[in-house]
Amino acid sequence: DFMREMAGLSDMEKQLKSILGITRVLILPQDSDDIPAVKANIGKEAARLLETKFPLYKKIAVTGGSTMAAISKEITADKKDASLQFIAARGGLGEDVLHQANTIASLFAEKTGGAVKTLYLPDHLSAEAYEMMMREPVIKEMMELYDQTEVVVHGIGNAEEIALHRKSSVEEVNRIRNGGAVSEAFGYYFDKEGNVVYRIRTAGIQMEQVQNAPFILAVAGGRSKATAILSYFKIAPPQTTLITDEGAARKIIELT
Ligand code: G3H
């Protein structure tokens, strides 16, 4: 629209689409690293876009994080659709409750009148516990839901920040560091080239299942996320829409 043209954001959106190899990018003015309200604006824009998909797509997997939480706050509560199903994209308990995928999926469901499927599991299972867990019927049921997922909504994190924040083991932090991980999305850690260098050992949506979803929405803003966004979009499925801010966009253009 006019305001976007004025701020030169439309031009930047075009540049970002070509840099990231996707067909849709939305940039909100200013930088959420400096102004918290910008994150709320990303949430609002994402909520409006998602709501246009609800009539078409019913199975929606969501991850965690503060940007995802910003979307859940902005989802309108006056239009109910009981056929919607929100699915926690992974079973993490490692982060702040308000920022967990389970909490965010529940909020989406509450507001839209849809159903929710949560998964309460520790973030860091031992190899043995993981093997056993994957054979549990509730986990199998969750995996089948991930196979049917039509929409994935996710944040993109800075690898190191997340590893430290989630009280990861020394071994895990070392693997993330030594592997050169710079980004994280739905439990996968990626290096600058987009190679997976580590994956959190918990039940969650698989990369292949994300790739099969007809619509994917990624939300991440702030110049501090530029390197992480560039890394993740090396492998992001082309049907991904990115909603970001001017701070991240300028930094991405500067880095490329
Ligand atoms: O997986 C991604 C991160 O959890 C994103 O978190 O939106 O709070 O930066 P954030």
PDB file of N, CA and C in Angstrom, residues 54-95:
ATOM      1  N   PHE A  54      -7.617 -19.996   7.043  1.00  0.00           N
ATOM      2  CA  PHE A  54      -8.445 -20.899   7.852  1.00  0.00           C
ATOM      3  C   PHE A  54      -9.612 -21.551   7.093  1.00  0.00           C
ATOM      4  N   PRO A  55     -10.257 -20.844   6.146  1.00  0.00           N
ATOM      5  CA  PRO A  55     -11.351 -21.516   5.427  1.00  0.00           C
ATOM      6  C   PRO A  55     -10.860 -22.690   4.567  1.00  0.00           C
ATOM      7  N   LEU A  56      -9.588 -22.628   4.171  1.00  0.00           N
ATOM      8  CA  LEU A  56      -9.027 -23.586   3.223  1.00  0.00           C
ATOM      9  C   LEU A  56      -8.284 -24.729   3.919  1.00  0.00           C
ATOM     10  N   TYR A  57      -7.502 -24.373   4.926  1.00  0.00           N
ATOM     11  CA  TYR A  57      -6.633 -25.341   5.598  1.00  0.00           C
ATOM     12  C   TYR A  57      -7.026 -25.485   7.062  1.00  0.00           C
ATOM     13  N   LYS A  58      -7.163 -26.724   7.522  1.00  0.00           N
ATOM     14  CA  LYS A  58      -7.686 -26.956   8.868  1.00  0.00           C
ATOM     15  C   LYS A  58      -6.645 -27.489   9.854  1.00  0.00           C
ATOM     16  N   LYS A  59      -5.599 -28.134   9.353  1.00  0.00           N
ATOM     17  CA  LYS A  59      -4.606 -28.713  10.269  1.00  0.00           C
ATOM     18  C   LYS A  59      -3.353 -27.838  10.289  1.00  0.00           C
ATOM     19  N   ILE A  60      -3.147 -27.176  11.420  1.00  0.00           N
ATOM     20  CA  ILE A  60      -2.146 -26.131  11.511  1.00  0.00           C
ATOM     21  C   ILE A  60      -1.162 -26.426  12.636  1.00  0.00           C
ATOM     22  N   ALA A  61       0.103 -26.632  12.295  1.00  0.00           N
ATOM     23  CA  ALA A  61       1.127 -26.903  13.310  1.00  0.00           C
ATOM     24  C   ALA A  61       1.831 -25.605  13.682  1.00  0.00           C
ATOM     25  N   VAL A  62       2.018 -25.388  14.970  1.00  0.00           N
ATOM     26  CA  VAL A  62       2.669 -24.156  15.428  1.00  0.00           C
ATOM     27  C   VAL A  62       3.848 -24.460  16.352  1.00  0.00           C
ATOM     28  N   THR A  63       4.885 -23.627  16.272  1.00  0.00           N
ATOM     29  CA  THR A  63       6.047 -23.780  17.159  1.00  0.00           C
ATOM     30  C   THR A  63       5.939 -22.770  18.294  1.00  0.00           C
ATOM     31  N   GLY A  64       7.058 -22.571  18.992  1.00  0.00           N
ATOM     32  CA  GLY A  64       7.062 -21.653  20.129  1.00  0.00           C
ATOM     33  C   GLY A  64       7.863 -20.391  19.860  1.00  0.00           C
ATOM     34  N   GLY A  65       8.088 -19.642  20.917  1.00  0.00           N
ATOM     35  CA  GLY A  65       8.871 -18.408  20.819  1.00  0.00           C
ATOM     36  C   GLY A  65       8.021 -17.169  21.023  1.00  0.00           C
ATOM     37  N   SER A  66       8.691 -16.038  21.206  1.00  0.00           N
ATOM     38  CA  SER A  66       7.976 -14.801  21.529  1.00  0.00           C
ATOM     39  C   SER A  66       7.245 -14.231  20.316  1.00  0.00           C
ATOM     40  N   THR A  67       7.754 -14.461  19.104  1.00  0.00           N
ATOM     41  CA  THR A  67       7.074 -13.953  17.910  1.00  0.00           C
ATOM     42  C   THR A  67       5.801 -14.755  17.651  1.00  0.00           C
ATOM     43  N   MET A  68       5.876 -16.075  17.872  1.00  0.00           N
ATOM     44  CA  MET A  68       4.687 -16.922  17.770  1.00  0.00           C
ATOM     45  C   MET A  68       3.649 -16.503  18.818  1.00  0.00           C
ATOM     46  N   ALA A  69       4.117 -16.196  20.022  1.00  0.00           N
ATOM     47  CA  ALA A  69       3.208 -15.747  21.082  1.00  0.00           C
ATOM     48  C   ALA A  69       2.526 -14.444  20.662  1.00  0.00           C
ATOM     49  N   ALA A  70       3.255 -13.583  19.959  1.00  0.00           N
ATOM     50  CA  ALA A  70       2.675 -12.312  19.476  1.00  0.00           C
ATOM     51  C   ALA A  70       1.539 -12.581  18.489  1.00  0.00           C
ATOM     52  N   ILE A  71       1.661 -13.632  17.673  1.00  0.00           N
ATOM     53  CA  ILE A  71       0.567 -13.972  16.741  1.00  0.00           C
ATOM     54  C   ILE A  71      -0.663 -14.414  17.527  1.00  0.00           C
ATOM     55  N   SER A  72      -0.440 -15.306  18.497  1.00  0.00           N
ATOM     56  CA  SER A  72      -1.590 -15.849  19.233  1.00  0.00           C
ATOM     57  C   SER A  72      -2.372 -14.732  19.926  1.00  0.00           C
ATOM     58  N   LYS A  73      -1.682 -13.679  20.354  1.00  0.00           N
ATOM     59  CA  LYS A  73      -2.369 -12.538  20.987  1.00  0.00           C
ATOM     60  C   LYS A  73      -3.258 -11.803  20.006  1.00  0.00           C
ATOM     61  N   GLU A  74      -2.903 -11.851  18.724  1.00  0.00           N
ATOM     62  CA  GLU A  74      -3.603 -11.038  17.721  1.00  0.00           C
ATOM     63  C   GLU A  74      -4.702 -11.786  16.963  1.00  0.00           C
ATOM     64  N   ILE A  75      -4.795 -13.088  17.160  1.00  0.00           N
ATOM     65  CA  ILE A  75      -5.852 -13.861  16.486  1.00  0.00           C
ATOM     66  C   ILE A  75      -7.219 -13.380  17.000  1.00  0.00           C
ATOM     67  N   THR A  76      -8.138 -13.126  16.076  1.00  0.00           N
ATOM     68  CA  THR A  76      -9.453 -12.620  16.492  1.00  0.00           C
ATOM     69  C   THR A  76     -10.278 -13.729  17.129  1.00  0.00           C
ATOM     70  N   ALA A  77     -11.047 -13.333  18.148  1.00  0.00           N
ATOM     71  CA  ALA A  77     -11.798 -14.322  18.920  1.00  0.00           C
ATOM     72  C   ALA A  77     -13.271 -14.360  18.531  1.00  0.00           C
ATOM     73  N   ASP A  78     -13.672 -13.529  17.569  1.00  0.00           N
ATOM     74  CA  ASP A  78     -15.114 -13.464  17.284  1.00  0.00           C
ATOM     75  C   ASP A  78     -15.563 -14.283  16.071  1.00  0.00           C
ATOM     76  N   LYS A  79     -14.646 -14.998  15.449  1.00  0.00           N
ATOM     77  CA  LYS A  79     -15.033 -15.855  14.317  1.00  0.00           C
ATOM     78  C   LYS A  79     -14.672 -17.293  14.654  1.00  0.00           C
ATOM     79  N   LYS A  80     -15.678 -18.115  14.916  1.00  0.00           N
ATOM     80  CA  LYS A  80     -15.388 -19.475  15.383  1.00  0.00           C
ATOM     81  C   LYS A  80     -15.446 -20.498  14.246  1.00  0.00           C
ATOM     82  N   ASP A  81     -14.565 -21.462  14.331  1.00  0.00           N
ATOM     83  CA  ASP A  81     -14.527 -22.546  13.346  1.00  0.00           C
ATOM     84  C   ASP A  81     -14.061 -23.828  14.050  1.00  0.00           C
ATOM     85  N   ALA A  82     -15.035 -24.678  14.395  1.00  0.00           N
ATOM     86  CA  ALA A  82     -14.730 -25.888  15.162  1.00  0.00           C
ATOM     87  C   ALA A  82     -13.956 -26.926  14.348  1.00  0.00           C
ATOM     88  N   SER A  83     -13.850 -26.730  13.038  1.00  0.00           N
ATOM     89  CA  SER A  83     -13.133 -27.723  12.229  1.00  0.00           C
ATOM     90  C   SER A  83     -11.623 -27.457  12.203  1.00  0.00           C
ATOM     91  N   LEU A  84     -11.183 -26.339  12.781  1.00  0.00           N
ATOM     92  CA  LEU A  84      -9.745 -26.066  12.835  1.00  0.00           C
ATOM     93  C   LEU A  84      -9.070 -26.957  13.877  1.00  0.00           C
ATOM     94  N   GLN A  85      -7.863 -27.395  13.565  1.00  0.00           N
ATOM     95  CA  GLN A  85      -7.106 -28.189  14.526  1.00  0.00           C
ATOM     96  C   GLN A  85      -5.683 -27.654  14.641  1.00  0.00           C
ATOM     97  N   PHE A  86      -5.310 -27.229  15.831  1.00  0.00           N
ATOM     98  CA  PHE A  86      -3.970 -26.687  16.056  1.00  0.00           C
ATOM     99  C   PHE A  86      -3.103 -27.726  16.737  1.00  0.00           C
ATOM    100  N   ILE A  87      -1.923 -27.916  16.209  1.00  0.00           N
ATOM    101  CA  ILE A  87      -1.049 -29.002  16.635  1.00  0.00           C
ATOM    102  C   ILE A  87       0.285 -28.415  17.106  1.00  0.00           C
ATOM    103  N   ALA A  88       0.692 -28.740  18.326  1.00  0.00           N
ATOM    104  CA  ALA A  88       2.019 -28.305  18.797  1.00  0.00           C
ATOM    105  C   ALA A  88       3.068 -28.995  17.935  1.00  0.00           C
ATOM    106  N   ALA A  89       3.942 -28.223  17.306  1.00  0.00           N
ATOM    107  CA  ALA A  89       4.898 -28.794  16.354  1.00  0.00           C
ATOM    108  C   ALA A  89       5.984 -29.622  17.014  1.00  0.00           C
ATOM    109  N   ARG A  90       6.147 -29.406  18.318  1.00  0.00           N
ATOM    110  CA  ARG A  90       7.062 -30.293  19.039  1.00  0.00           C
ATOM    111  C   ARG A  90       6.746 -30.298  20.527  1.00  0.00           C
ATOM    112  N   GLY A  91       7.299 -31.301  21.192  1.00  0.00           N
ATOM    113  CA  GLY A  91       6.921 -31.536  22.569  1.00  0.00           C
ATOM    114  C   GLY A  91       7.800 -30.858  23.600  1.00  0.00           C
ATOM    115  N   GLY A  92       8.298 -29.706  23.287  1.00  0.00           N
ATOM    116  CA  GLY A  92       9.272 -29.061  24.164  1.00  0.00           C
ATOM    117  C   GLY A  92       8.713 -28.537  25.458  1.00  0.00           C
ATOM    118  N   LEU A  93       9.487 -28.728  26.525  1.00  0.00           N
ATOM    119  CA  LEU A  93       9.138 -28.119  27.805  1.00  0.00           C
ATOM    120  C   LEU A  93      10.289 -27.230  28.278  1.00  0.00           C
ATOM    121  N   GLY A  94      11.279 -27.055  27.424  1.00  0.00           N
ATOM    122  CA  GLY A  94      12.517 -26.390  27.834  1.00  0.00           C
ATOM    123  C   GLY A  94      12.443 -24.893  27.995  1.00  0.00           C
ATOM    124  N   GLU A  95      11.414 -24.279  27.408  1.00  0.00           N
ATOM    125  CA  GLU A  95      11.375 -22.819  27.494  1.00  0.00           C
ATOM    126  C   GLU A  95      10.239 -22.322  28.371  1.00  0.00           C
TER     127      GLU A  95
END
